[in-house]
Coordinates of C-alpha atoms in Angstrom, one line a residue:
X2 CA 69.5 15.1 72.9
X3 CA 71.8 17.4 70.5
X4 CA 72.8 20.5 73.1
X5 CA 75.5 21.5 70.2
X6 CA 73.6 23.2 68.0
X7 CA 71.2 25.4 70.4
X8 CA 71.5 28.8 70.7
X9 CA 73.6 29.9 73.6
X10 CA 74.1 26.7 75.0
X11 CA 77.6 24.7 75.7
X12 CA 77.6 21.1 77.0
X13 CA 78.4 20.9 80.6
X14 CA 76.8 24.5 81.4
X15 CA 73.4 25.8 82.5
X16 CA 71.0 27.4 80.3
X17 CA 70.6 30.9 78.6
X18 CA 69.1 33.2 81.6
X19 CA 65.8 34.3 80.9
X20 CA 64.8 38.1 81.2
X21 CA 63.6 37.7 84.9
X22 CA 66.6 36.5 85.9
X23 CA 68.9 39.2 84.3
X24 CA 66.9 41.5 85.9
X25 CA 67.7 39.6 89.2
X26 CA 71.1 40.0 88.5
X27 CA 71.1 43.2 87.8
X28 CA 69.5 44.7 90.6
X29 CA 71.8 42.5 93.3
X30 CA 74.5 44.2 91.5
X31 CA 73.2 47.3 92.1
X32 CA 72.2 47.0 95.6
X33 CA 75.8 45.7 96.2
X34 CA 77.6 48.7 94.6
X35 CA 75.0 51.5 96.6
X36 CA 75.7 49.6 99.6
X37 CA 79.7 50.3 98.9
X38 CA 78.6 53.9 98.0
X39 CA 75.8 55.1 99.4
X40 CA 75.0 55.7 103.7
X41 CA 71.3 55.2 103.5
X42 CA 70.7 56.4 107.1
X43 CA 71.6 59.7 105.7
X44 CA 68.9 59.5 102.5
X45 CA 65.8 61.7 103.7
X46 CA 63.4 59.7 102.2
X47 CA 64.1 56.7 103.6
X48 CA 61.8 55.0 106.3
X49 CA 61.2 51.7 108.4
X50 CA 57.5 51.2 109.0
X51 CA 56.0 49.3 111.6
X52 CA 56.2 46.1 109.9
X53 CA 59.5 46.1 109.9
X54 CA 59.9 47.1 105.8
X55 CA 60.9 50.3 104.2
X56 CA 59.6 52.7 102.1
X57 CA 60.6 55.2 99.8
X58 CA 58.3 58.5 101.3
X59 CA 59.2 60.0 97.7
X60 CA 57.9 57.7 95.7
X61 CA 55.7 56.0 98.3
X62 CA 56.9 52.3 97.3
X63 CA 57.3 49.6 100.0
X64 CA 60.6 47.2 100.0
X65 CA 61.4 44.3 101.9
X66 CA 64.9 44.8 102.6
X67 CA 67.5 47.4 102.2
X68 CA 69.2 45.8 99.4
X69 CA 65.7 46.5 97.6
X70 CA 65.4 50.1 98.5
X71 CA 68.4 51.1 97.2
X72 CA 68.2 49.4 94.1
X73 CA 65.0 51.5 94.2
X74 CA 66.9 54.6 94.4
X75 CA 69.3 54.0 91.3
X76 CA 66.7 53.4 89.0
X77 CA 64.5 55.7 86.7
X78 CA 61.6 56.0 88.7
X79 CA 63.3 57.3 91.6
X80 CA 65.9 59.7 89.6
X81 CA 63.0 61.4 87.6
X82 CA 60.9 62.2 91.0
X83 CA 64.2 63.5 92.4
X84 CA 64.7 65.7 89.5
X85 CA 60.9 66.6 89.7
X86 CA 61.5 67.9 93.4
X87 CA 64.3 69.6 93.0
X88 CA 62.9 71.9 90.1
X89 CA 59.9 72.3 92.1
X90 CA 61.9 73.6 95.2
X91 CA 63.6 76.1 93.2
X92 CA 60.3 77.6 91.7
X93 CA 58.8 77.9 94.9
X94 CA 62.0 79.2 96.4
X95 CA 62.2 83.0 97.1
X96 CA 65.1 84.3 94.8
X97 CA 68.2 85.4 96.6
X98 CA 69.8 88.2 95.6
X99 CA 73.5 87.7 94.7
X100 CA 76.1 88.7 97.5
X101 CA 77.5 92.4 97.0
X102 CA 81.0 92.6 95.6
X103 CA 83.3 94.6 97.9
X104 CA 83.5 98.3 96.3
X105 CA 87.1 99.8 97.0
X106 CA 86.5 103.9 96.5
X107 CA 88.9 105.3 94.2
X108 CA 89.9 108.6 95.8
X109 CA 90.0 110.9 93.5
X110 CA 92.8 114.2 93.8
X111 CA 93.6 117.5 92.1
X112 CA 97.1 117.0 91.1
X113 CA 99.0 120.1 92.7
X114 CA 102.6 119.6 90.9
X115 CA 106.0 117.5 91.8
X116 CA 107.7 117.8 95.3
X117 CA 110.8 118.9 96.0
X118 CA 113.6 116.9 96.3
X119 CA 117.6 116.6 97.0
X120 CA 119.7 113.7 96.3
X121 CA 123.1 113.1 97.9
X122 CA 125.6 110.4 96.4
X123 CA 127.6 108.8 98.7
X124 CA 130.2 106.1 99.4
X125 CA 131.6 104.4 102.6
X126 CA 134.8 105.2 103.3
X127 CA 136.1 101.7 104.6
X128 CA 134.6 99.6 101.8
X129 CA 133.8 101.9 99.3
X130 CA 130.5 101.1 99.1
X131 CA 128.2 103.5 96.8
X132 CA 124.4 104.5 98.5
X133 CA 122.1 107.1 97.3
X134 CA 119.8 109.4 99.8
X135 CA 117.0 110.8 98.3
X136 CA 114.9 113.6 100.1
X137 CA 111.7 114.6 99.5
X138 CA 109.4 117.3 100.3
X139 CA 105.4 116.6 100.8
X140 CA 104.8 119.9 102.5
X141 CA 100.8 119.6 101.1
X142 CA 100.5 116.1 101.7
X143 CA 96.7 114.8 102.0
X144 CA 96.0 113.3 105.6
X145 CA 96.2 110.3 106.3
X146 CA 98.3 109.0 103.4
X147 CA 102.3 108.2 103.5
X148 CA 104.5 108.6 100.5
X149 CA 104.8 105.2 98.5
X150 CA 107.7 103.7 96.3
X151 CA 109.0 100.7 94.5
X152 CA 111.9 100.1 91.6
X153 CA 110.8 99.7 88.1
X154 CA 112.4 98.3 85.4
X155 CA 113.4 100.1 82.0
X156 CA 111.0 97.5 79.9
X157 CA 107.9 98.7 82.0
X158 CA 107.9 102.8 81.1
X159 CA 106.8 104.1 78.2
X160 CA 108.5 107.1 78.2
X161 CA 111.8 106.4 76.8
X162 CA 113.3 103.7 75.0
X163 CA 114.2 100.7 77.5
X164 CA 117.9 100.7 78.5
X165 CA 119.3 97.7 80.6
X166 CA 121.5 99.4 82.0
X167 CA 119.2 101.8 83.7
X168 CA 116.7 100.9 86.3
X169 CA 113.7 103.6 87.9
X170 CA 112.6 104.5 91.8
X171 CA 109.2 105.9 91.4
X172 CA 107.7 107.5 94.7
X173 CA 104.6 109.1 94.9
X174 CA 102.0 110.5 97.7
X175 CA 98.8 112.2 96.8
X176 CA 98.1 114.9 95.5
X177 CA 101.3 115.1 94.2
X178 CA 102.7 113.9 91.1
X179 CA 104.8 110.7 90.6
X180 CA 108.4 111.3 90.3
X181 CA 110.5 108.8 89.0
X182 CA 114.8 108.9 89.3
X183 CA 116.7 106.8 87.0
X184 CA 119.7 104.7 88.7
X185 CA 122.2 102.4 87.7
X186 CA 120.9 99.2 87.2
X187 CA 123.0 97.1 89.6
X188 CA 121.8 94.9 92.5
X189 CA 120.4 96.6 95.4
X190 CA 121.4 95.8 98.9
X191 CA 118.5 95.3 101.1
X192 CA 119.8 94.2 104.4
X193 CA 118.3 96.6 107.3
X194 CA 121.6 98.4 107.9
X195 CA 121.9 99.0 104.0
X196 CA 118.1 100.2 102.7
X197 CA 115.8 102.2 105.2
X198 CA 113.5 104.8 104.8
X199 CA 111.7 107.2 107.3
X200 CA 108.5 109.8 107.0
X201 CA 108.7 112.8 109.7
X202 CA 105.0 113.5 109.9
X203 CA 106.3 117.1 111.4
X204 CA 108.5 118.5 108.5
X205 CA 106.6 116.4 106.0
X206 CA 109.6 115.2 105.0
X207 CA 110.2 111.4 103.3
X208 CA 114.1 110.1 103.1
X209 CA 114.9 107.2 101.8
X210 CA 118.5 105.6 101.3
X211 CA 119.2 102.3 100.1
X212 CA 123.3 101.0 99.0
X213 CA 124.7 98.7 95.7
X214 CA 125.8 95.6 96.1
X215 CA 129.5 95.6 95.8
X216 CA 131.1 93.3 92.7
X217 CA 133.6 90.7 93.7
X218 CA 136.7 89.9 91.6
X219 CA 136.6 87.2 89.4
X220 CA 139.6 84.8 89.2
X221 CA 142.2 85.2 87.2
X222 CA 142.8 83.4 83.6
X223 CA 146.5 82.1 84.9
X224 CA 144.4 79.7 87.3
X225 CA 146.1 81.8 90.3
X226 CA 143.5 82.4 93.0
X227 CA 142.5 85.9 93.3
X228 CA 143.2 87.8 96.6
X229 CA 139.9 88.2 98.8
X230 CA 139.4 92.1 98.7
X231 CA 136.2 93.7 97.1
X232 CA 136.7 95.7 93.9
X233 CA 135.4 98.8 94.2
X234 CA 132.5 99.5 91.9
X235 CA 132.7 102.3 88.9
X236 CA 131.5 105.8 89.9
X237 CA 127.7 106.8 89.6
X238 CA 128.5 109.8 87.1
X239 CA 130.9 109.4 84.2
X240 CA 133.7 112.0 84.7
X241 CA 137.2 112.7 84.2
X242 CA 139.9 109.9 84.3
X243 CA 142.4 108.9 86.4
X244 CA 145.1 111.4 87.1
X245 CA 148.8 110.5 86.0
X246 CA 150.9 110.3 89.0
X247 CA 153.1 113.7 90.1
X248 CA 156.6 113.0 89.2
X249 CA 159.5 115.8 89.3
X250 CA 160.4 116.9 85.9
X251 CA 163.1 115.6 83.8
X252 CA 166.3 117.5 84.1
X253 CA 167.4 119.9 80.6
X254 CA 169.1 118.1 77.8
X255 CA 173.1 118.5 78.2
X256 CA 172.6 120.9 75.1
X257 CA 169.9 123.2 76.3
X258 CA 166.5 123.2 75.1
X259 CA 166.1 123.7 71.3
X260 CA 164.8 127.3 70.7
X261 CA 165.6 128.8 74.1
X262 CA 168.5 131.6 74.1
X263 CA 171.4 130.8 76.4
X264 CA 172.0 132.2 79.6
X265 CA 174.2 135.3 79.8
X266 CA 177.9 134.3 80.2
X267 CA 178.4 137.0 83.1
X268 CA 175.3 136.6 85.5
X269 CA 176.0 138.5 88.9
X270 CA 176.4 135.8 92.1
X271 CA 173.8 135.0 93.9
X272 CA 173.9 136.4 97.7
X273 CA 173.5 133.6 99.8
X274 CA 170.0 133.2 102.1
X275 CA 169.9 132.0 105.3
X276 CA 168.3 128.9 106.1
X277 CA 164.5 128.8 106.2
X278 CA 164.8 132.2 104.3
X279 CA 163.2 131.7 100.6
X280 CA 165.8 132.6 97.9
X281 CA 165.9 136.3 96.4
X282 CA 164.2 135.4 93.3
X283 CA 161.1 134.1 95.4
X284 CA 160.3 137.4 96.0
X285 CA 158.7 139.9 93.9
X286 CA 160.8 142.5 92.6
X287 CA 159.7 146.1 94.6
X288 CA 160.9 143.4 98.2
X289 CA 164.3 142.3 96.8
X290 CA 167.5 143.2 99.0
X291 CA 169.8 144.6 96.8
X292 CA 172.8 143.2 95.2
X293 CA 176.0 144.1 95.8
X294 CA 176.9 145.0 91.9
X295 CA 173.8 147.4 92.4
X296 CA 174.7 150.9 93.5
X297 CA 172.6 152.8 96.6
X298 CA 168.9 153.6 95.1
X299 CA 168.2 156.7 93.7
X300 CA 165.8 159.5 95.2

């Protein structure tokens, strides 16, 4: 018999399965893969009868064995009844109205002008570290609402052009108007000895005080190490330089100064002072003592 030739078949192998069969085979591997998946004591429609079969209570079919109820549940039958249930259950289902979103009130206030303020510049005088105290008055302050602030930078206000150099401390308590200050922009030194604020609910008074960071040396080019001190940081206002140092002035040419008569060649002798006494010429000239080429005054 020629098994060369037929369709699907190989000498030494079994024949082409027929439909039946890869039906067979294709529910056992279904069965096996829900089994891996699927915890059928937790399916609600599932039910052993008294006869010791199951049966599907949606679709009202009867199995032999497990393995045969859930192949029952993966195909279309069971799918389209599930589908059919669940739009049914949400048509008879009361609607539900959506959960309310959380409504923060916006407190509305009459702005009633800026506060007063004072700011004191200061620098400790071991280190030399600079701090700035700011003082301000909320005499009108609404109740029950503390005076706010934070640091801005110069890219986030609109009002003028951005400067890095420049940073902003806004502060602001209802119904007054935000104030902003503009500060250097350095690093800020927030340890708790270094940046505190307080509000005296009494004198409605908010005071804030926060320090810069001090700026280390940086090594020298020579590869010498630098010395470990702290160099002080430049001042918070631009002003005047450095003052040359006091020396005495330079003693008069040997030849006089150009343009300046010469002394008389006959000056009278000075009269001598005694010690701790300030010399004659000290004085103004109504409480000069007399000199001796002067004669008695005159009435």
């Amino acid at each position: 018999m020629d098994f060369q030739h037929r369709a699907g078949g190989k000498t030494g192998s079994g024949g082409v399965a027929s439909a039946s069969e890869s039906n067979r085979d294709r529910r056992e591997r279904l069965r096996q893969l829900a089994l891996e998946t699927i915890d059928i004591n937790k399916d609600p429609y599932f039910m052993k009868n008294h006869l010791g079969s199951y049966e599907c209570k949606l679709c009202l079919t009867l199995h032999n064995n497990e393995g045969s109820y859930l192949a029952h549940t993966q195909g279309k039958k069971h799918q389209t009844n599930l589908a059919r249930r669940a739009a049914k259950e949400a048509k008879e289902a009361p609607a539900q109205p959506a959960p309310e979103k959380v409504k923060v009130e916006v407190k509305k206030f009459v702005k009633i002008g800026r506060p007063g303020y004072k700011v004191t510049k200061q620098r400790d005088p071991e280190i030399g570290q600079q701090s700035l105290l700011f003082q301000i008055d909320y005499p009108e302050i609404a109740e029950g609402i503390g005076p706010r602030h934070r640091f801005m930078s110069a890219y986030e206000q609109r009002i003028e052009p951005p400067d890095r150099r420049w940073q902003y401390l806004l502060l602001a308590a209802e119904p007054y108007e935000t104030i902003a200050f503009k500060v250097p922009s350095r690093e800020i030194d927030k340890s708790e000895s270094r940046f505190w604020t307080h509000w005296n609910r009494e004198t409605k008074q908010f005071f804030l005080q926060f320090h810069f960071k001090m700026e280390k040396l940086l090594p020298q080019p020579g590869g010498q190490a630098a010395p470990a001190t702290i160099k002080r940081p430049p001042p918070l206002m631009t002003g005047l330089g450095a003052r040359p140092p006091t020396d005495a002035m330079p003693p008069p040419p040997p030849g006089g100064i150009p343009g300046m008569p010469p002394p008389p060649p006959h000056a009278p002798p000075q009269m001598s002072h005694a010690s701790g006494m300030p010399p004659p010429g000290a004085l103004p000239p109504h409480l000069r003592p007399p000199l001796p080429a002067d004669g008695p005054p005159s009435n």
